[in-house]
CSV table of C-alpha atoms (C1' of nucleotides) in Angstrom, one decimal:
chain,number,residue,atom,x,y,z
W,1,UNK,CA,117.6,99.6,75.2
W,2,UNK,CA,115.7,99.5,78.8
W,3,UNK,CA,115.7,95.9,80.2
W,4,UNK,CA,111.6,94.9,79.9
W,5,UNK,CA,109.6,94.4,83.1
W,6,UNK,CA,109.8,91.0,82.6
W,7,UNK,CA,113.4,90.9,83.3
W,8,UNK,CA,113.2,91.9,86.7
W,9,UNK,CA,109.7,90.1,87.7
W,10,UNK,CA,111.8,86.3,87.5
W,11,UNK,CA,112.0,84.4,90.5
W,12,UNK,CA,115.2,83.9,90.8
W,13,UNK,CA,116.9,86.6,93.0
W,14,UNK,CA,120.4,85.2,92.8
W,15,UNK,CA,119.9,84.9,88.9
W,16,UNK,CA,119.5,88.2,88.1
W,17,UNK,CA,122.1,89.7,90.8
W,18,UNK,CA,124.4,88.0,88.1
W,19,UNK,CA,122.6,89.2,85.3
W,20,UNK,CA,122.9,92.7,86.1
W,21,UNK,CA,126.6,92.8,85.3
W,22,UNK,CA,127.7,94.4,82.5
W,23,UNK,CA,124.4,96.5,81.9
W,24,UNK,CA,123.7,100.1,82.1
W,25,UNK,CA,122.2,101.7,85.2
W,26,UNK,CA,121.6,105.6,84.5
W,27,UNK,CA,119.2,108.4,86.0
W,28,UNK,CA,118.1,111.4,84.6
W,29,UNK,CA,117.7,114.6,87.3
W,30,UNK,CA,117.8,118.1,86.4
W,31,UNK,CA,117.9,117.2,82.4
W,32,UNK,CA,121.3,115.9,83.6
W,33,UNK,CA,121.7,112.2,82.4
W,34,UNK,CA,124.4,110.1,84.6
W,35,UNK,CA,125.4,106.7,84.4
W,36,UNK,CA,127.4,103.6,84.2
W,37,UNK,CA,128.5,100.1,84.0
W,38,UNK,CA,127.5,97.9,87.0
W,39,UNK,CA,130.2,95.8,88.2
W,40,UNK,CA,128.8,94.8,91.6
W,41,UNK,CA,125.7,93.6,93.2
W,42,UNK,CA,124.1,91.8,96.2
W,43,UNK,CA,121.2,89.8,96.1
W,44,UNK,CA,118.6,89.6,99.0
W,45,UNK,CA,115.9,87.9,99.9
W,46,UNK,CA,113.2,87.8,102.5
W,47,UNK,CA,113.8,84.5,103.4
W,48,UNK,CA,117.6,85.5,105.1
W,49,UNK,CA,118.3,87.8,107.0
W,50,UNK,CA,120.1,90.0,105.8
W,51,UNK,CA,117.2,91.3,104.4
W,52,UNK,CA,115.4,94.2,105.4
W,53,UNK,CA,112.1,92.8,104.9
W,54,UNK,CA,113.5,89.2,106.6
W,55,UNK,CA,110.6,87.1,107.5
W,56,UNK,CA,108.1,89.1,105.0
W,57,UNK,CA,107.7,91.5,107.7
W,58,UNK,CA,106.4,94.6,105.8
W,59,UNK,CA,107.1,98.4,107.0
W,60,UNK,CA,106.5,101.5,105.7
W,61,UNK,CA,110.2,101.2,104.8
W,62,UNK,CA,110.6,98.4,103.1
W,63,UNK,CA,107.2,97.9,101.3
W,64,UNK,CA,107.7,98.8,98.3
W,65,UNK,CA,110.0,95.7,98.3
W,66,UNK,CA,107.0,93.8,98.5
W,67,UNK,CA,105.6,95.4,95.2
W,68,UNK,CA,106.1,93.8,91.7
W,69,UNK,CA,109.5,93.8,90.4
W,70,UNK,CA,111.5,96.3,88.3
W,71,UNK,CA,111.2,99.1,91.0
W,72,UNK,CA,114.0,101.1,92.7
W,73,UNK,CA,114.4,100.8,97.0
W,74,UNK,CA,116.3,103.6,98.3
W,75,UNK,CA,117.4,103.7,101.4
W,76,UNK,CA,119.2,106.2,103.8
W,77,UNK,CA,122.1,103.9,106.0
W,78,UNK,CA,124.3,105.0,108.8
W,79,UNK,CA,122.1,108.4,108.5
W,80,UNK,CA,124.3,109.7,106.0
W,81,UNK,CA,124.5,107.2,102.9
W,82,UNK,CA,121.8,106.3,100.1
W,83,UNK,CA,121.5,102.4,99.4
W,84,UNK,CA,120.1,101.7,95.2
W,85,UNK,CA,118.3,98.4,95.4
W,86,UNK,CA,116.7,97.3,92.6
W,87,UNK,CA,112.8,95.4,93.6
W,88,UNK,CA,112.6,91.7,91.4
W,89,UNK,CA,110.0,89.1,91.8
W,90,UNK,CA,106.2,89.1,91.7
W,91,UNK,CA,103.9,90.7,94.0
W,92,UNK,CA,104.2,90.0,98.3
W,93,UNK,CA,107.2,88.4,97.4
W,94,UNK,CA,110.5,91.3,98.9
W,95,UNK,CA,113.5,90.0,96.9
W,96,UNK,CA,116.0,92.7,95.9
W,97,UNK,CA,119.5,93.5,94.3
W,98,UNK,CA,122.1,95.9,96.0
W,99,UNK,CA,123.2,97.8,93.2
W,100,UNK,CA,127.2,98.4,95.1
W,101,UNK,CA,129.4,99.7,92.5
W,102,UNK,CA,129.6,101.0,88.6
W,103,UNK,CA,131.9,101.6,85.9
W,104,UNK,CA,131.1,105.4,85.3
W,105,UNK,CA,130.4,106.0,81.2
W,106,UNK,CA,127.7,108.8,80.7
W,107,UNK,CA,128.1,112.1,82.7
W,108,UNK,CA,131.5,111.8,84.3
W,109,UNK,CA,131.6,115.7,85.1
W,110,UNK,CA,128.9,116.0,86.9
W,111,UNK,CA,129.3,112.7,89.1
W,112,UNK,CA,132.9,114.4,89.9
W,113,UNK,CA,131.0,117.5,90.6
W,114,UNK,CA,128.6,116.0,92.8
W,115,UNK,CA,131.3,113.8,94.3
W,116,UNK,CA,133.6,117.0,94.9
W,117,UNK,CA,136.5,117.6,92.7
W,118,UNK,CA,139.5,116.4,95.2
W,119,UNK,CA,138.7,112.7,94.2
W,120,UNK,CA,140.5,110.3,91.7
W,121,UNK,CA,138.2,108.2,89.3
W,122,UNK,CA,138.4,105.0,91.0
W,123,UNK,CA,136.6,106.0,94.1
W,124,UNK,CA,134.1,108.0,92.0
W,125,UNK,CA,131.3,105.4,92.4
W,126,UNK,CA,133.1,102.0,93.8
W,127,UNK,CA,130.8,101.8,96.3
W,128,UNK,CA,127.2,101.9,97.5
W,129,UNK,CA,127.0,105.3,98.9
W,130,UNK,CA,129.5,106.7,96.7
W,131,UNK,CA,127.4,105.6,93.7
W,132,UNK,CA,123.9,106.9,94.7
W,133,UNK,CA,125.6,110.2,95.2
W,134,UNK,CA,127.5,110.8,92.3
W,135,UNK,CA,124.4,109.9,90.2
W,136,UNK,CA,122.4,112.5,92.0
W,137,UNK,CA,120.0,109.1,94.0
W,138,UNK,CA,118.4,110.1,97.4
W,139,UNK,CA,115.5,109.1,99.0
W,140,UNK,CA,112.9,110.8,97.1
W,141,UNK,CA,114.0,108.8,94.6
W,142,UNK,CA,112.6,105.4,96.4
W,143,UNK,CA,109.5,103.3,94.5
W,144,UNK,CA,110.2,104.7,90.9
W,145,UNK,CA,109.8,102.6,88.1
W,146,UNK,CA,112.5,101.0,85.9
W,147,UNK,CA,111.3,101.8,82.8
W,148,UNK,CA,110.3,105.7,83.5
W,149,UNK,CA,112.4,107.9,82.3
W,150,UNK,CA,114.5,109.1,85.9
W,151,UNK,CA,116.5,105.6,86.7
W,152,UNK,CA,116.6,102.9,84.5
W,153,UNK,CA,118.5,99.7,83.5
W,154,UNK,CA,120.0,99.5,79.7
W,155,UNK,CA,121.5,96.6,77.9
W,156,UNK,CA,124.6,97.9,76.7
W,157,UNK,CA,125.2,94.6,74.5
W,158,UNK,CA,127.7,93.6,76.5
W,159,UNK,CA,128.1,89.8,77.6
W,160,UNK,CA,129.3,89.0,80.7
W,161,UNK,CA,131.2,85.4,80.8
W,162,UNK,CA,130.6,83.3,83.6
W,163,UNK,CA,134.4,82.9,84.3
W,164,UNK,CA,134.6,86.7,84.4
W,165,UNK,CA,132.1,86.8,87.3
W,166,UNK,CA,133.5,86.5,90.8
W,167,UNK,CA,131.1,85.1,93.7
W,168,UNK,CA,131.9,86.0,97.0
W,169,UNK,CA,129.9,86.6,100.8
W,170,UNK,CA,128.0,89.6,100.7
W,171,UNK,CA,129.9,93.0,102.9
W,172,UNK,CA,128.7,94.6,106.0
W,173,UNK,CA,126.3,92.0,107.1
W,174,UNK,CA,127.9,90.2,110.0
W,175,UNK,CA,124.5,90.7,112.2
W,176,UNK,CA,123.0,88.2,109.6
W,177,UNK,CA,124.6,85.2,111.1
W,178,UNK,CA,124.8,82.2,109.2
W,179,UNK,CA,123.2,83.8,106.2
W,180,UNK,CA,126.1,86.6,106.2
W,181,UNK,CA,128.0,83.4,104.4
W,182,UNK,CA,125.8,82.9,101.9
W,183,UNK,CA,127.7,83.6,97.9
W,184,UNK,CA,125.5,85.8,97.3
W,185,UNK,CA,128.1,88.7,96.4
W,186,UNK,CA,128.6,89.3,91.9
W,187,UNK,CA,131.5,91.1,90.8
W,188,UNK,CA,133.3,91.2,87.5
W,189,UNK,CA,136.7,89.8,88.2
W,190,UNK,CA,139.4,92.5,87.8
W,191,UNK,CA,137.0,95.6,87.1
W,192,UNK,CA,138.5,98.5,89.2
W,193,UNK,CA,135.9,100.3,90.3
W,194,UNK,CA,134.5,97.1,92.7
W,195,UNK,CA,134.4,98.3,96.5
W,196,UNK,CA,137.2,97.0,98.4
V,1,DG,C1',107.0,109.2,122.8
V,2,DC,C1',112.0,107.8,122.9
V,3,DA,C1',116.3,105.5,122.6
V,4,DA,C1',119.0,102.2,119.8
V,5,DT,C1',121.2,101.2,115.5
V,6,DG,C1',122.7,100.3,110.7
V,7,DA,C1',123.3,96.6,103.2
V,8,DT,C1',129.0,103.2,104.9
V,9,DT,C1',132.6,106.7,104.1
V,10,DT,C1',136.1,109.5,105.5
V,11,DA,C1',139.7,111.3,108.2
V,12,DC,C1',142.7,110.8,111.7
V,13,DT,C1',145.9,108.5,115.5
F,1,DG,C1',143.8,100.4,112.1
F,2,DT,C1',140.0,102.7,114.4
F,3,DA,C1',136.6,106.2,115.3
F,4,DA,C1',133.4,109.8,114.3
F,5,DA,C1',129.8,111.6,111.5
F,6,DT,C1',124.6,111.7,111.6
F,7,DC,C1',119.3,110.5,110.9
F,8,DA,C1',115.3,107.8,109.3
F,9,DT,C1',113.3,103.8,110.8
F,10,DT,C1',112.3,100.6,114.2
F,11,DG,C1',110.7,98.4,118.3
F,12,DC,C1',109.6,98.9,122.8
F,13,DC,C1',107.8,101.7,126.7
DNA sequence: GCAATGATTTACT
DNA sequence: GTAAATCATTGCC
């Protein structure tokens, strides 16, 4: 079952970074469904700076950040990676969640196929770029809607416990300064696919 | 118009 | 452990 709009539109950033463990992220490209568990995320907001959209300062980029939640925001990093973020909040206000790693579960062939075939499991999708590639994300697929039928969020029924959740600083941020501290990193404690 | 750079991954010294 | 790959977006000229 697709997590309703409503999920995604709370205010809460942090909240729902949390939340978003233990459900199903999957896409659908080519009549090829992929998908898995999401152990990791990030949450950002444009009140840090870590934040693309820091400061509400709207760009061509980054505006669709500033849309209503329960979008996707893909972007292209170190000219070679695709970033999955996932838009929350209401209208003008560019909060998202990093999406950084997943448990694979539906599609496994073709992720290693994507991937390349010389790869164990583990690093099939432990981390942001390795994720958005084996399930087939790039750019084009930026500003699409969470409950269309290419990307979308399921509630697998599984119930994360809060002392199964790890908090931690968010990664690859150091440019942020202070806010580069902020616990703002979710993990489920002992999962292997999380990013090192 | 143009140069600088990053929410990373991979391979190599 | 460190460096190279590689390009869209950004911010300044």
């Amino acid at each position: 079952m697709k997590l309703p709009e409503s999920f995604y539109q709370r205010t809460n950033v942090v909240k729902i970074a949390r939340e978003l463990l233990g459900k199903g992220l999957f896409t659908k490209i080519g009549d090829v469904i992929t998908g898995g568990i999401i152990v990791e995320t990030e949450a950002y907001s444009w009140k840090e700076r870590g934040c693309h959209a820091f400061g509400a300062r709207k760009t061509r980029r980054n505006e669709v950040m500033f849309g209503r939640g329960g979008h996707t925001y893909v972007y292209l990093c170190y000219g070679m990676h695709h970033l999955f973020n996932i838009v929350t909040n209401g209208e003008d206000v560019a909060d998202a969640v990093l999406v950084r790693a997943i448990e694979p579960v539906e599609g496994v062939e073709q992720m290693m196929a994507r991937r390349g075939r010389l790869l164990n499991k583990f690093h099939l999708t432990s981390g942001p770029g390795k994720l958005t590639k084996a399930l087939g994300i790039d750019r084009k697929c930026n500003g699409k809607f969470l409950l269309d039928n290419e990307i979308w969020i399921e509630d697998m029924g599984q119930k994360i416990s809060t002392n199964k959740i790890e908090t931690s600083p968010r990664i690859g941020i150091d440019y942020a300064g202070e806010d580069a501290k902020l616990p703002w990193r979710f993990t489920i404690k002992g999962n292997l696919w999380i990013s090192k």
